[in-house]
Each structure stands twice: as C-alpha cells, then as structure tokens.
mmCIF file of C-alpha atoms and ligand atoms in Angstrom:
data_model
loop_
_atom_site.group_PDB
_atom_site.id
_atom_site.type_symbol
_atom_site.label_atom_id
_atom_site.label_comp_id
_atom_site.label_asym_id
_atom_site.label_seq_id
_atom_site.Cartn_x
_atom_site.Cartn_y
_atom_site.Cartn_z
ATOM 1 C CA MET L 1 -0.085 0.010 -0.080
ATOM 2 C CA ILE L 2 1.637 3.469 -0.833
ATOM 3 C CA VAL L 3 -0.226 6.983 -0.231
ATOM 4 C CA LYS L 4 1.087 8.812 -3.002
ATOM 5 C CA ALA L 5 -0.299 12.239 -2.298
ATOM 6 C CA VAL L 6 -2.094 13.946 0.669
ATOM 7 C CA THR L 7 -4.073 17.233 0.744
ATOM 8 C CA LEU L 8 -5.112 18.798 3.536
ATOM 9 C CA ASP L 9 -7.456 22.030 4.986
ATOM 10 C CA PHE L 10 -7.743 23.149 8.141
ATOM 11 C CA PHE L 11 -6.217 20.135 9.401
ATOM 12 C CA ARG L 12 -4.767 21.033 13.162
ATOM 13 C CA ASN L 13 -2.240 23.676 12.227
ATOM 14 C CA TYR L 14 -1.853 22.900 8.221
ATOM 15 C CA THR L 15 -4.082 25.814 6.482
ATOM 16 C CA HIS L 16 -3.714 24.336 3.226
ATOM 17 C CA LEU L 17 -1.065 21.529 2.648
ATOM 18 C CA GLU L 18 -0.682 19.519 -1.158
ATOM 19 C CA VAL L 19 2.285 17.198 -1.048
ATOM 20 C CA SER L 20 3.355 14.248 -2.940
ATOM 21 C CA PHE L 21 5.187 11.432 -1.403
ATOM 22 C CA ASP L 22 7.732 9.016 -2.325
ATOM 23 C CA PRO L 23 6.842 4.856 -2.606
ATOM 24 C CA GLY L 24 9.856 4.063 -0.197
ATOM 25 C CA VAL L 25 10.724 6.243 2.580
ATOM 26 C CA ASN L 26 9.535 9.934 3.384
ATOM 27 C CA VAL L 27 11.471 12.030 6.391
ATOM 28 C CA ILE L 28 9.516 14.682 7.672
ATOM 29 C CA VAL L 29 11.914 17.304 9.539
ATOM 30 C CA GLY L 30 11.281 20.273 11.561
ATOM 31 C CA GLU L 31 11.528 21.470 15.148
ATOM 32 C CA ASN L 32 9.449 21.095 17.810
ATOM 33 C CA ALA L 33 6.025 21.923 17.463
ATOM 34 C CA GLN L 34 5.843 22.854 13.874
ATOM 35 C CA GLY L 35 3.360 19.989 12.426
ATOM 36 C CA LYS L 36 5.558 16.840 11.823
ATOM 37 C CA THR L 37 3.108 14.639 13.959
ATOM 38 C CA ASN L 38 0.128 16.531 12.689
ATOM 39 C CA LEU L 39 1.003 15.301 9.015
ATOM 40 C CA ILE L 40 1.307 11.780 10.343
ATOM 41 C CA GLU L 41 -1.757 11.882 12.367
ATOM 42 C CA ALA L 42 -3.843 12.965 9.298
ATOM 43 C CA VAL L 43 -2.362 9.952 6.994
ATOM 44 C CA ALA L 44 -3.415 7.366 10.120
ATOM 45 C CA TYR L 45 -6.525 9.268 9.949
ATOM 46 C CA LEU L 46 -7.469 8.168 6.700
ATOM 47 C CA SER L 47 -6.839 4.527 7.482
ATOM 48 C CA SER L 48 -8.639 4.257 10.337
ATOM 49 C CA ALA L 49 -10.835 7.424 10.429
ATOM 50 C CA SER L 50 -9.446 7.591 13.988
ATOM 51 C CA SER L 51 -6.510 9.578 15.631
ATOM 52 C CA HIS L 52 -4.010 7.994 18.289
ATOM 53 C CA ARG L 53 -4.179 11.413 20.074
ATOM 54 C CA ALA L 54 -7.438 12.967 19.592
ATOM 55 C CA ARG L 55 -10.125 11.821 21.542
ATOM 56 C CA TYR L 56 -12.661 13.585 19.473
ATOM 57 C CA ASP L 57 -12.383 14.704 15.709
ATOM 58 C CA ARG L 58 -12.895 18.299 16.629
ATOM 59 C CA GLU L 59 -9.723 18.499 17.865
ATOM 60 C CA LEU L 60 -8.339 17.495 14.693
ATOM 61 C CA ILE L 61 -9.874 20.943 12.876
ATOM 62 C CA GLN L 62 -8.031 23.959 13.048
ATOM 63 C CA PHE L 63 -8.883 26.460 16.056
ATOM 64 C CA GLY L 64 -11.567 28.999 15.299
ATOM 65 C CA ILE L 65 -12.413 26.911 11.577
ATOM 66 C CA ASP L 66 -16.066 24.606 11.394
ATOM 67 C CA ARG L 67 -14.603 22.342 8.931
ATOM 68 C CA ALA L 68 -11.798 20.058 7.834
ATOM 69 C CA PHE L 69 -11.014 18.174 4.961
ATOM 70 C CA LEU L 70 -8.513 15.632 3.692
ATOM 71 C CA LYS L 71 -7.458 13.412 1.013
ATOM 72 C CA ALA L 72 -5.209 11.054 0.082
ATOM 73 C CA GLU L 73 -4.493 9.097 -3.395
ATOM 74 C CA ILE L 74 -3.730 5.959 -2.841
ATOM 75 C CA PHE L 75 -2.361 2.734 -4.654
ATOM 76 C CA SER L 76 -3.727 -0.719 -2.841
ATOM 77 C CA ARG L 77 -4.841 -3.833 -4.243
ATOM 78 C CA ARG L 78 -3.408 -3.115 -7.585
ATOM 79 C CA ARG L 79 -5.842 -0.217 -7.837
ATOM 80 C CA ASP L 80 -5.766 3.411 -7.462
ATOM 81 C CA TYR L 81 -8.141 4.947 -4.826
ATOM 82 C CA THR L 82 -9.118 8.513 -3.642
ATOM 83 C CA LEU L 83 -9.997 8.607 -0.042
ATOM 84 C CA GLU L 84 -11.403 11.551 1.450
ATOM 85 C CA ALA L 85 -12.821 12.759 5.101
ATOM 86 C CA GLN L 86 -14.673 15.863 6.039
ATOM 87 C CA LEU L 87 -14.709 17.020 9.171
ATOM 88 C CA THR L 88 -17.554 19.414 10.664
ATOM 89 C CA ARG L 89 -17.726 20.654 14.149
ATOM 90 C CA GLY L 90 -20.868 19.006 15.843
ATOM 91 C CA VAL L 91 -21.647 16.643 12.733
ATOM 92 C CA ARG L 92 -20.564 13.112 12.413
ATOM 93 C CA ARG L 93 -17.332 12.648 10.111
ATOM 94 C CA GLN L 94 -18.063 11.911 6.490
ATOM 95 C CA LEU L 95 -15.598 9.122 4.405
ATOM 96 C CA TRP L 96 -15.539 8.789 0.790
ATOM 97 C CA SER L 97 -13.695 6.365 -1.552
ATOM 98 C CA ASN L 98 -13.528 7.492 -5.119
ATOM 99 C CA GLY L 99 -16.014 10.048 -4.484
ATOM 100 C CA VAL L 100 -18.897 6.984 -2.884
ATOM 101 C CA ARG L 101 -19.742 7.761 0.624
ATOM 102 C CA LEU L 102 -18.743 4.853 3.093
ATOM 103 C CA LYS L 103 -20.781 3.653 5.837
ATOM 104 C CA SER L 104 -18.138 3.115 8.216
ATOM 105 C CA ALA L 105 -14.325 3.388 9.072
ATOM 106 C CA GLY L 106 -13.840 -0.635 8.225
ATOM 107 C CA GLU L 107 -14.369 0.061 4.719
ATOM 108 C CA LEU L 108 -11.543 2.532 5.066
ATOM 109 C CA SER L 109 -9.251 -0.197 6.815
ATOM 110 C CA GLY L 110 -9.684 -2.427 4.013
ATOM 111 C CA LEU L 111 -8.038 -0.083 1.590
ATOM 112 C CA LEU L 112 -5.444 1.691 3.475
ATOM 113 C CA THR L 113 -3.707 -0.265 6.568
ATOM 114 C CA THR L 114 -1.261 1.714 8.790
ATOM 115 C CA VAL L 115 1.220 0.605 11.412
ATOM 116 C CA LEU L 116 1.669 3.668 13.447
ATOM 117 C CA PHE L 117 4.708 3.726 16.121
ATOM 118 C CA CYS L 118 4.842 6.818 18.614
ATOM 119 C CA PRO L 119 6.236 7.908 21.649
ATOM 120 C CA GLU L 120 3.000 7.119 23.748
ATOM 121 C CA ASP L 121 2.971 3.674 22.738
ATOM 122 C CA LEU L 122 5.453 2.533 25.383
ATOM 123 C CA TYR L 123 1.896 2.477 27.304
ATOM 124 C CA ILE L 124 1.664 -1.077 25.481
ATOM 125 C CA ILE L 125 4.101 -2.351 27.690
ATOM 126 C CA ARG L 126 3.849 -0.320 30.727
ATOM 127 C CA GLU L 127 0.168 -0.007 31.286
ATOM 128 C CA GLY L 128 -2.459 -2.580 32.388
ATOM 129 C CA ALA L 129 -3.491 -5.469 30.458
ATOM 130 C CA ALA L 130 -6.311 -3.213 28.674
ATOM 131 C CA ALA L 131 -3.489 -1.487 26.823
ATOM 132 C CA ARG L 132 -2.246 -4.726 25.306
ATOM 133 C CA ARG L 133 -5.444 -6.021 24.619
ATOM 134 C CA LYS L 134 -6.164 -2.947 22.765
ATOM 135 C CA PHE L 135 -2.974 -3.329 20.884
ATOM 136 C CA LEU L 136 -4.118 -7.205 20.447
ATOM 137 C CA ASP L 137 -7.585 -5.997 18.881
ATOM 138 C CA SER L 138 -6.621 -3.390 16.868
ATOM 139 C CA CYS L 139 -3.746 -5.702 14.700
ATOM 140 C CA ILE L 140 -6.804 -8.486 14.507
ATOM 141 C CA CYS L 141 -9.606 -6.329 13.507
ATOM 142 C CA GLN L 142 -7.337 -5.296 10.284
ATOM 143 C CA LEU L 143 -6.800 -8.451 9.104
ATOM 144 C CA ARG L 144 -10.038 -10.612 10.193
ATOM 145 C CA PRO L 145 -13.227 -8.431 9.690
ATOM 146 C CA LYS L 146 -15.003 -11.667 11.508
ATOM 147 C CA TYR L 147 -13.386 -10.933 14.463
ATOM 148 C CA ALA L 148 -14.221 -7.352 14.378
ATOM 149 C CA ALA L 149 -17.685 -8.495 14.223
ATOM 150 C CA ALA L 150 -17.216 -10.654 17.210
ATOM 151 C CA LEU L 151 -15.407 -7.762 19.194
ATOM 152 C CA ALA L 152 -17.986 -5.276 18.555
ATOM 153 C CA GLU L 153 -20.768 -7.777 19.628
ATOM 154 C CA TYR L 154 -18.570 -9.201 22.946
ATOM 155 C CA HIS L 155 -18.483 -5.596 23.777
ATOM 156 C CA ARG L 156 -22.230 -4.698 23.598
ATOM 157 C CA LEU L 157 -23.135 -7.887 25.580
ATOM 158 C CA HIS L 158 -20.308 -7.486 28.142
ATOM 159 C CA GLU L 159 -21.862 -3.932 29.034
ATOM 160 C CA GLN L 160 -25.548 -5.181 28.857
ATOM 161 C CA LYS L 161 -24.652 -8.181 31.404
ATOM 162 C CA GLY L 162 -22.465 -5.474 33.430
ATOM 163 C CA ARG L 163 -25.630 -3.612 33.824
ATOM 164 C CA ILE L 164 -28.162 -6.708 34.727
ATOM 165 C CA LEU L 165 -25.040 -7.632 37.542
ATOM 166 C CA ARG L 166 -25.135 -4.128 38.982
ATOM 167 C CA ASP L 167 -28.580 -3.231 39.203
ATOM 168 C CA TRP L 168 -30.312 -6.488 40.071
ATOM 169 C CA GLU L 169 -30.993 -5.581 43.835
ATOM 170 C CA GLU L 170 -33.177 -3.118 42.764
ATOM 171 C CA LYS L 171 -34.728 -4.978 40.046
ATOM 172 C CA PRO L 172 -34.356 -8.647 40.498
ATOM 173 C CA SER L 173 -36.242 -9.461 37.229
ATOM 174 C CA LEU L 174 -33.512 -8.816 35.442
ATOM 175 C CA LEU L 175 -31.802 -11.815 36.739
ATOM 176 C CA ASP L 176 -33.889 -14.030 34.288
ATOM 177 C CA ALA L 177 -31.959 -12.536 31.372
ATOM 178 C CA LEU L 178 -28.422 -13.123 32.919
ATOM 179 C CA ASP L 179 -27.754 -16.815 31.704
ATOM 180 C CA ASP L 180 -28.841 -15.788 28.209
ATOM 181 C CA TYR L 181 -26.502 -13.034 27.995
ATOM 182 C CA SER L 182 -23.805 -15.220 29.743
ATOM 183 C CA LEU L 183 -24.234 -17.797 27.058
ATOM 184 C CA ARG L 184 -23.847 -15.485 24.124
ATOM 185 C CA MET L 185 -20.892 -13.775 25.742
ATOM 186 C CA ALA L 186 -19.242 -17.001 25.530
ATOM 187 C CA GLN L 187 -20.104 -17.684 21.878
ATOM 188 C CA CYS L 188 -18.429 -14.782 21.252
ATOM 189 C CA GLY L 189 -15.853 -14.932 23.215
ATOM 190 C CA ALA L 190 -14.923 -18.199 22.479
ATOM 191 C CA VAL L 191 -14.385 -16.887 18.729
ATOM 192 C CA LEU L 192 -12.101 -13.951 20.485
ATOM 193 C CA ILE L 193 -9.831 -16.424 22.220
ATOM 194 C CA HIS L 194 -9.230 -18.522 19.159
ATOM 195 C CA TYR L 195 -8.151 -15.754 16.922
ATOM 196 C CA ARG L 196 -6.004 -13.840 19.778
ATOM 197 C CA ALA L 197 -4.415 -16.943 20.340
ATOM 198 C CA HIS L 198 -3.399 -17.871 16.844
ATOM 199 C CA PHE L 199 -2.268 -14.305 16.944
ATOM 200 C CA VAL L 200 0.003 -14.126 19.908
ATOM 201 C CA LYS L 201 1.336 -17.405 18.400
ATOM 202 C CA LYS L 202 2.404 -15.781 15.100
ATOM 203 C CA LEU L 203 3.590 -12.731 16.877
ATOM 204 C CA ASN L 204 5.691 -14.834 19.290
ATOM 205 C CA GLN L 205 7.636 -16.231 16.330
ATOM 206 C CA THR L 206 7.922 -12.985 14.887
ATOM 207 C CA ALA L 207 8.593 -10.556 17.203
ATOM 208 C CA PRO L 208 11.249 -11.624 19.326
ATOM 209 C CA GLY L 209 13.877 -12.414 16.073
ATOM 210 C CA ILE L 210 13.407 -8.377 16.025
ATOM 211 C CA HIS L 211 14.034 -7.538 19.342
ATOM 212 C CA ALA L 212 17.157 -9.673 19.617
ATOM 213 C CA ASP L 213 18.476 -7.987 16.264
ATOM 214 C CA CYS L 214 17.744 -4.838 17.513
ATOM 215 C CA SER L 215 19.379 -5.684 20.687
ATOM 216 C CA GLY L 216 22.235 -6.779 18.776
ATOM 217 C CA GLY L 217 21.458 -10.665 20.616
ATOM 218 C CA ARG L 218 21.421 -9.374 24.044
ATOM 219 C CA GLU L 219 18.117 -9.634 24.633
ATOM 220 C CA GLN L 220 15.324 -12.270 24.317
ATOM 221 C CA LEU L 221 11.879 -11.142 24.229
ATOM 222 C CA HIS L 222 9.071 -13.427 24.711
ATOM 223 C CA LEU L 223 5.282 -13.226 24.311
ATOM 224 C CA GLY L 224 2.525 -15.418 25.522
ATOM 225 C CA TYR L 225 -1.378 -15.666 26.088
ATOM 226 C CA ASP L 226 -3.293 -15.633 28.940
ATOM 227 C CA THR L 227 -6.904 -16.106 29.148
ATOM 228 C CA VAL L 228 -9.720 -17.827 31.400
ATOM 229 C CA SER L 229 -8.037 -20.459 33.509
ATOM 230 C CA THR L 230 -10.303 -23.344 32.364
ATOM 231 C CA ILE L 231 -9.267 -23.016 28.738
ATOM 232 C CA THR L 232 -6.730 -25.405 28.539
ATOM 233 C CA ASP L 233 -5.886 -25.160 24.737
ATOM 234 C CA PRO L 234 -6.573 -21.594 23.158
ATOM 235 C CA LEU L 235 -5.619 -22.347 19.949
ATOM 236 C CA ALA L 236 -8.686 -25.191 19.373
ATOM 237 C CA ALA L 237 -11.455 -24.468 17.274
ATOM 238 C CA PRO L 238 -14.249 -22.208 18.924
ATOM 239 C CA LYS L 239 -16.706 -25.023 19.279
ATOM 240 C CA GLN L 240 -14.368 -27.044 21.725
ATOM 241 C CA LEU L 241 -13.443 -23.480 23.509
ATOM 242 C CA LEU L 242 -16.655 -22.680 24.258
ATOM 243 C CA GLY L 243 -17.674 -25.634 26.779
ATOM 244 C CA GLN L 244 -14.654 -24.691 28.694
ATOM 245 C CA LEU L 245 -15.902 -21.301 29.057
ATOM 246 C CA LEU L 246 -19.315 -22.242 30.236
ATOM 247 C CA ASP L 247 -17.733 -24.148 32.647
ATOM 248 C CA HIS L 248 -15.860 -21.245 33.665
ATOM 249 C CA GLN L 249 -18.646 -19.100 34.051
ATOM 250 C CA GLU L 250 -21.199 -21.715 35.634
ATOM 251 C CA ARG L 251 -18.793 -21.893 38.410
ATOM 252 C CA HIS L 252 -18.501 -17.903 39.077
ATOM 253 C CA ARG L 253 -22.409 -17.563 38.423
ATOM 254 C CA ARG L 254 -22.915 -17.096 41.995
ATOM 255 C CA ALA L 255 -19.725 -14.993 42.402
ATOM 256 C CA GLU L 256 -20.935 -12.444 39.805
ATOM 257 C CA ILE L 257 -24.086 -11.997 41.194
ATOM 258 C CA GLU L 258 -22.744 -11.594 44.683
ATOM 259 C CA SER L 259 -19.710 -9.074 43.557
ATOM 260 C CA HIS L 260 -21.881 -7.104 41.171
ATOM 261 C CA ALA L 261 -19.320 -7.758 38.394
ATOM 262 C CA CYS L 262 -18.542 -9.435 35.396
ATOM 263 C CA LEU L 263 -15.914 -11.961 36.580
ATOM 264 C CA THR L 264 -15.868 -14.424 33.540
ATOM 265 C CA GLY L 265 -14.807 -14.210 30.015
ATOM 266 C CA PRO L 266 -11.804 -12.840 27.905
ATOM 267 C CA HIS L 267 -12.386 -9.103 28.871
ATOM 268 C CA ARG L 268 -9.814 -10.190 31.255
ATOM 269 C CA ASP L 269 -6.829 -11.425 28.809
ATOM 270 C CA GLU L 270 -3.536 -10.438 29.148
ATOM 271 C CA LEU L 271 -0.823 -10.761 26.238
ATOM 272 C CA THR L 272 2.363 -11.304 28.363
ATOM 273 C CA ILE L 273 5.650 -9.835 27.345
ATOM 274 C CA GLU L 274 8.920 -10.798 29.064
ATOM 275 C CA ILE L 275 12.532 -9.593 28.328
ATOM 276 C CA ASP L 276 15.064 -12.091 29.402
ATOM 277 C CA GLY L 277 12.336 -14.035 31.493
ATOM 278 C CA ASN L 278 11.171 -11.077 33.446
ATOM 279 C CA PRO L 279 8.314 -9.072 32.950
ATOM 280 C CA ALA L 280 8.740 -6.105 30.699
ATOM 281 C CA LYS L 281 6.476 -3.950 32.543
ATOM 282 C CA ALA L 282 7.912 -4.283 35.804
ATOM 283 C CA PHE L 283 11.470 -4.719 35.207
ATOM 284 C CA GLY L 284 12.127 -2.945 31.494
ATOM 285 C CA SER L 285 14.638 -0.342 30.972
ATOM 286 C CA GLN L 286 13.639 2.938 28.958
ATOM 287 C CA GLY L 287 15.190 1.811 25.944
ATOM 288 C CA GLN L 288 14.269 -1.917 26.551
ATOM 289 C CA VAL L 289 10.507 -1.121 26.539
ATOM 290 C CA ARG L 290 10.781 0.979 23.474
ATOM 291 C CA THR L 291 12.731 -1.448 21.594
ATOM 292 C CA ALA L 292 9.822 -4.224 23.110
ATOM 293 C CA ALA L 293 6.945 -1.916 21.809
ATOM 294 C CA LEU L 294 8.497 -1.191 18.499
ATOM 295 C CA SER L 295 9.291 -5.017 18.065
ATOM 296 C CA LEU L 296 5.723 -5.635 18.595
ATOM 297 C CA LYS L 297 4.667 -2.926 15.907
ATOM 298 C CA MET L 298 7.086 -3.809 13.365
ATOM 299 C CA ALA L 299 5.992 -7.392 13.991
ATOM 300 C CA ALA L 300 2.216 -6.619 13.150
ATOM 301 C CA ARG L 301 3.598 -5.355 10.415
ATOM 302 C CA ASP L 302 5.138 -8.506 9.019
ATOM 303 C CA ILE L 303 2.400 -10.659 10.086
ATOM 304 C CA PHE L 304 -0.319 -8.454 7.799
ATOM 305 C CA TYR L 305 2.343 -8.681 4.911
ATOM 306 C CA GLN L 306 2.636 -12.467 5.556
ATOM 307 C CA ASP L 307 -1.179 -12.527 5.612
ATOM 308 C CA THR L 308 -2.087 -10.367 2.694
ATOM 309 C CA GLY L 309 0.874 -9.966 0.317
ATOM 310 C CA GLU L 310 0.511 -6.109 1.030
ATOM 311 C CA TRP L 311 3.268 -4.072 3.056
ATOM 312 C CA PRO L 312 0.954 -1.683 5.354
ATOM 313 C CA VAL L 313 2.299 1.890 5.130
ATOM 314 C CA LEU L 314 4.539 2.270 8.246
ATOM 315 C CA LEU L 315 4.135 5.498 10.268
ATOM 316 C CA LEU L 316 7.198 5.975 12.550
ATOM 317 C CA ASP L 317 6.841 9.189 14.940
ATOM 318 C CA ASP L 318 9.959 10.015 17.303
ATOM 319 C CA VAL L 319 10.913 7.014 17.058
ATOM 320 C CA LEU L 320 14.801 7.188 17.135
ATOM 321 C CA SER L 321 15.068 9.338 20.602
ATOM 322 C CA GLU L 322 15.849 7.190 23.785
ATOM 323 C CA LEU L 323 17.382 4.546 21.384
ATOM 324 C CA ASP L 324 21.065 3.714 21.680
ATOM 325 C CA HIS L 325 22.916 4.316 18.407
ATOM 326 C CA ARG L 326 22.952 0.645 17.508
ATOM 327 C CA ARG L 327 19.312 0.602 17.819
ATOM 328 C CA GLN L 328 18.642 3.461 15.768
ATOM 329 C CA GLU L 329 21.235 1.713 13.156
ATOM 330 C CA PHE L 330 18.837 -1.123 13.393
ATOM 331 C CA VAL L 331 15.757 0.575 13.150
ATOM 332 C CA LEU L 332 16.517 2.614 10.229
ATOM 333 C CA ASN L 333 18.261 -0.386 8.659
ATOM 334 C CA ARG L 334 15.585 -2.691 8.762
ATOM 335 C CA ILE L 335 12.994 -1.153 6.824
ATOM 336 C CA THR L 336 13.703 -1.997 3.006
ATOM 337 C CA SER L 337 9.981 -2.800 2.023
ATOM 338 C CA GLY L 338 7.020 -0.993 2.008
ATOM 339 C CA GLN L 339 6.341 2.710 2.296
ATOM 340 C CA VAL L 340 7.743 4.538 5.674
ATOM 341 C CA PHE L 341 7.317 7.801 6.976
ATOM 342 C CA ILE L 342 9.476 9.007 9.861
ATOM 343 C CA THR L 343 9.967 12.226 11.807
ATOM 344 C CA CYS L 344 12.737 13.730 13.167
ATOM 345 C CA CYS L 345 14.214 16.984 14.795
ATOM 346 C CA GLU L 346 17.693 16.224 13.954
ATOM 347 C CA GLU L 347 18.194 15.709 10.278
ATOM 348 C CA GLU L 348 21.857 14.170 10.426
ATOM 349 C CA LYS L 349 20.502 11.172 12.657
ATOM 350 C CA LEU L 350 18.745 10.623 9.178
ATOM 351 C CA ALA L 351 22.069 10.500 7.051
ATOM 352 C CA ARG L 352 22.431 6.948 6.729
ATOM 353 C CA LEU L 353 18.861 6.131 5.480
ATOM 354 C CA ARG L 354 18.125 5.332 2.088
ATOM 355 C CA VAL L 355 15.819 8.541 1.953
ATOM 356 C CA GLY L 356 13.370 8.714 -0.731
ATOM 357 C CA LYS L 357 12.278 12.457 -0.187
ATOM 358 C CA ALA L 358 12.788 14.718 2.751
ATOM 359 C CA PHE L 359 10.242 17.309 3.900
ATOM 360 C CA ARG L 360 10.817 20.219 5.917
ATOM 361 C CA ILE L 361 8.291 21.617 8.199
ATOM 362 C CA ARG L 362 7.889 24.793 9.509
ATOM 363 C CA ASP L 363 4.742 26.220 11.045
ATOM 364 C CA GLY L 364 2.166 24.187 9.210
ATOM 365 C CA GLY L 365 3.613 24.118 5.642
ATOM 366 C CA LEU L 366 6.192 22.758 3.833
ATOM 367 C CA VAL L 367 9.336 24.739 3.402
HETATM 368 P P1 ATP U 401 7.256 17.620 18.353
HETATM 369 O O1 ATP U 401 8.835 17.740 17.518
HETATM 370 O O2 ATP U 401 7.563 18.824 19.562
HETATM 371 O O3 ATP U 401 6.467 16.508 18.240
HETATM 372 P P2 ATP U 401 5.678 18.299 16.058
HETATM 373 O O4 ATP U 401 6.143 18.841 14.637
HETATM 374 O O5 ATP U 401 5.599 17.403 16.182
HETATM 375 O O6 ATP U 401 6.445 18.634 17.156
HETATM 376 P P3 ATP U 401 2.766 18.426 16.076
HETATM 377 O O7 ATP U 401 2.404 17.355 17.061
HETATM 378 O O8 ATP U 401 2.536 18.100 14.713
HETATM 379 O O9 ATP U 401 4.260 19.404 16.263
HETATM 380 O O10 ATP U 401 1.932 20.046 16.388
HETATM 381 C C1 ATP U 401 2.120 20.968 15.868
HETATM 382 C C2 ATP U 401 1.266 22.370 16.204
HETATM 383 O O11 ATP U 401 0.029 22.135 16.134
HETATM 384 C C3 ATP U 401 1.412 22.452 18.033
HETATM 385 O O12 ATP U 401 1.906 23.781 17.761
HETATM 386 C C4 ATP U 401 -0.181 22.688 18.163
HETATM 387 O O13 ATP U 401 -0.547 23.603 19.057
HETATM 388 C C5 ATP U 401 -0.944 22.988 17.087
HETATM 389 N N1 ATP U 401 -2.138 22.559 17.080
HETATM 390 C C6 ATP U 401 -2.491 21.152 17.280
HETATM 391 N N2 ATP U 401 -4.046 21.039 17.136
HETATM 392 C C7 ATP U 401 -4.341 22.542 16.376
HETATM 393 C C8 ATP U 401 -6.125 22.594 15.847
HETATM 394 N N3 ATP U 401 -6.648 21.810 15.891
HETATM 395 N N4 ATP U 401 -5.781 23.840 14.994
HETATM 396 C C9 ATP U 401 -4.447 24.654 15.351
HETATM 397 N N5 ATP U 401 -3.438 24.447 15.493
HETATM 398 C C10 ATP U 401 -2.976 22.808 16.054
HETATM 399 MG MG1 MG U 402 5.709 15.510 16.993
#
C-alpha cells in the first residue's frame, strides 16, 4: 500500500497543504511543534477514521474553523483510490472512497492499512492489561473482519450483562436474562480467544527475532497469552473452547451475582511480555521497553504482509529518541520494504537512511 499524495485543509495547524510522497522512505524534519506529528496523524486518520491522540474529531479541526478536509491518493490492491474525509464541528465525520460515501471506518481500513509507532506506544508495555488487549484487538481487526464483528458484539453483551449484575438488587427480574447473556458472551468469547491465541502465536514467532536483532542479540523477548483459566488449549476451535468457557461461567455464576461484576470471559485476557524471563512491564528499562514496543509493531507489520501480500504503510513518529546508536541504526536499516514515514527533529540522524524524499516542515507548511 502506498500513499501517493495528501491534501489537507484546516487540519490541525495546516491551513492548506498539498504534498506528494515517495513510495519508499519519507522523512519529515522540523523543530518542535511545527506539524510533523500532525502530518503523520492525517495519514493515519485516512486509514482508520480515528486518531491516536485525539479523543474527538473536533480536536483535529483548525482552531476557529468549522470544517476540515483530508484527501489521499493511494495505491492499494493493485488499484488507485482517492480517500476523503470531511470533519465538521457538531456533525459526524463523512468518508468517501473514489467519491462513494463509506458507511464505516472498516471499509477505509480495508483499503489503507497503517502501522503507527509513536512515543505513547510505550504504554502497551507499561500500562495495565487493557492497553495490550487493545493492541491485539486493533491488529487482529485489521486482518479479520469476522473478529471485528465478534469483538463489537462481545463489548455490547459485556456492557449489558454488566448492567444486569449492577442493578439486579433494585430490579430482581433482570436476573432472568442473565444466563442468556452469559451464553452469548461465551459464544463470542470463544471466537475472540481462538483468534487472539493464533495471533499471539505468530507474534511470538516474529517479534523476538526483531527484538534480538535490535538489541544486538543481547535480549530475549517472549510473548504469551493468558486467558480464562479453564481453557486448556486456546488455539483449539471455538466450538471446543465454548464448553470450557461455559464451565468457568457456571462456577463463577454465584460470585458474579454477589460481587455485581462480570468476572469471567476474555475481557480480562492478558498478553504477557517478558524480556530475558522478567515481565517487561515491571523490570524493563526505558530503552528496552521502547525496543519491545517497536518490535511488536514491526512484527504486526510483518504478519500483515505474510497474510495479505501487501505492506501496510509504516508511520514512525519520533522513534529514535531514547534508543542507543546501534538500536537507531537497526531501526533505520531494517526498513527495506514498503512505504515509510518517519519524523525527526535532527536531520543528521537520518544520514544513513535510504531517504526517498525529505520534507522540512515549519509552522504548518512545507519549506
Ligand atoms: P514535536 O517535535 O514537538 O513532536 P511536531 O512537529 O510533531 O512537534 P505537532 O504535534 O505536529 O508538532 O503540532 C504542531 C502544532 O499544531 C502545535 O503547536 C499545536 O498547538 C498545533 N495544533 C494542534 N492542534 C491544532 C488545531 N486543532 N488547530 C491549530 N493548531 C493546532
Ligand atoms: Mg511530534
């Protein structure tokens, strides 16, 4: 997948920008607060209709303006597409592909897939399990529409079951529906566990090699998948997992009612990350954590390529800080295929990179 050109109007600090990119490496250089991340964010938005750092779309619209417009000319699945997004204050965003209105963000991600690495991604390692589940979910959703559908349904059921458990004392009749919700959650949950287990297996076949190369063979990364305790083999077919999930639910039915909380199911799953046998969350150094997060993202990109035959567009925002020289070299040299965008404050750092095109950004414009 290749982003050939982008046009932005009133997006963040870009009043108007038209830019064409290299199919290989694009370096975006500039001082702090000039618009480097904003440009990366715009490309990412056109692949997912969401931003990694804005909670609401209105944050993306230029201050004092009511409407922003983004457009990308891309090459994907051996065809050209024009993707467009219009953001209007107080109105839901609108998306188009080749002039045809899209119903969901999912349709967009099928055409343009991006893998973004940014400083915030250290949270994947450092934060609670929810951050790692989110990472897994977003990777698998990009690959498997069936998973995305099961996940959305699971979230919906989880919320409703949570409401039953919370409010049953005031309204005991709510409990009549409990077993039905538990059963449907287990059916969706079995699908989630099956896909997550297979994805983590692939991740563990791919990421440790990248991490080892990056650290000069000094560190061993290991990834594992922890799910509901009654599951004996998470890689098994969903049908088989269902029985074991129901068994766990049955045993916790009473505790769920008494504690008013949903205690059983893959919403409590964990992706375990260890470096040299120790949990990275607790023991990883700053550089190790950054390397591990980067290895996970690079592995996700490799897996997507193995699966679809297309390289997702790689967006690297501020990756080089906090890495020592050898790790920086590794990052820059490992990227030998697919299109890459990389932001950086100092140009010299990129001297060794096979730069296709360099862009200097100042105050929301190209110079
Ligand atoms: P750094 O090197 O510090 O990461 P950067 O070049 O990545 O800097 P950006 O995050 O792209 O900087 O932000 C550039 C500027 O965009 C900031 O000064 C910010 O105030 C401005 N900005 C953010 N949102 C908007 C908006 N909605 N309207 C106008 N300007 C905005
Ligand atoms: Mg930035």
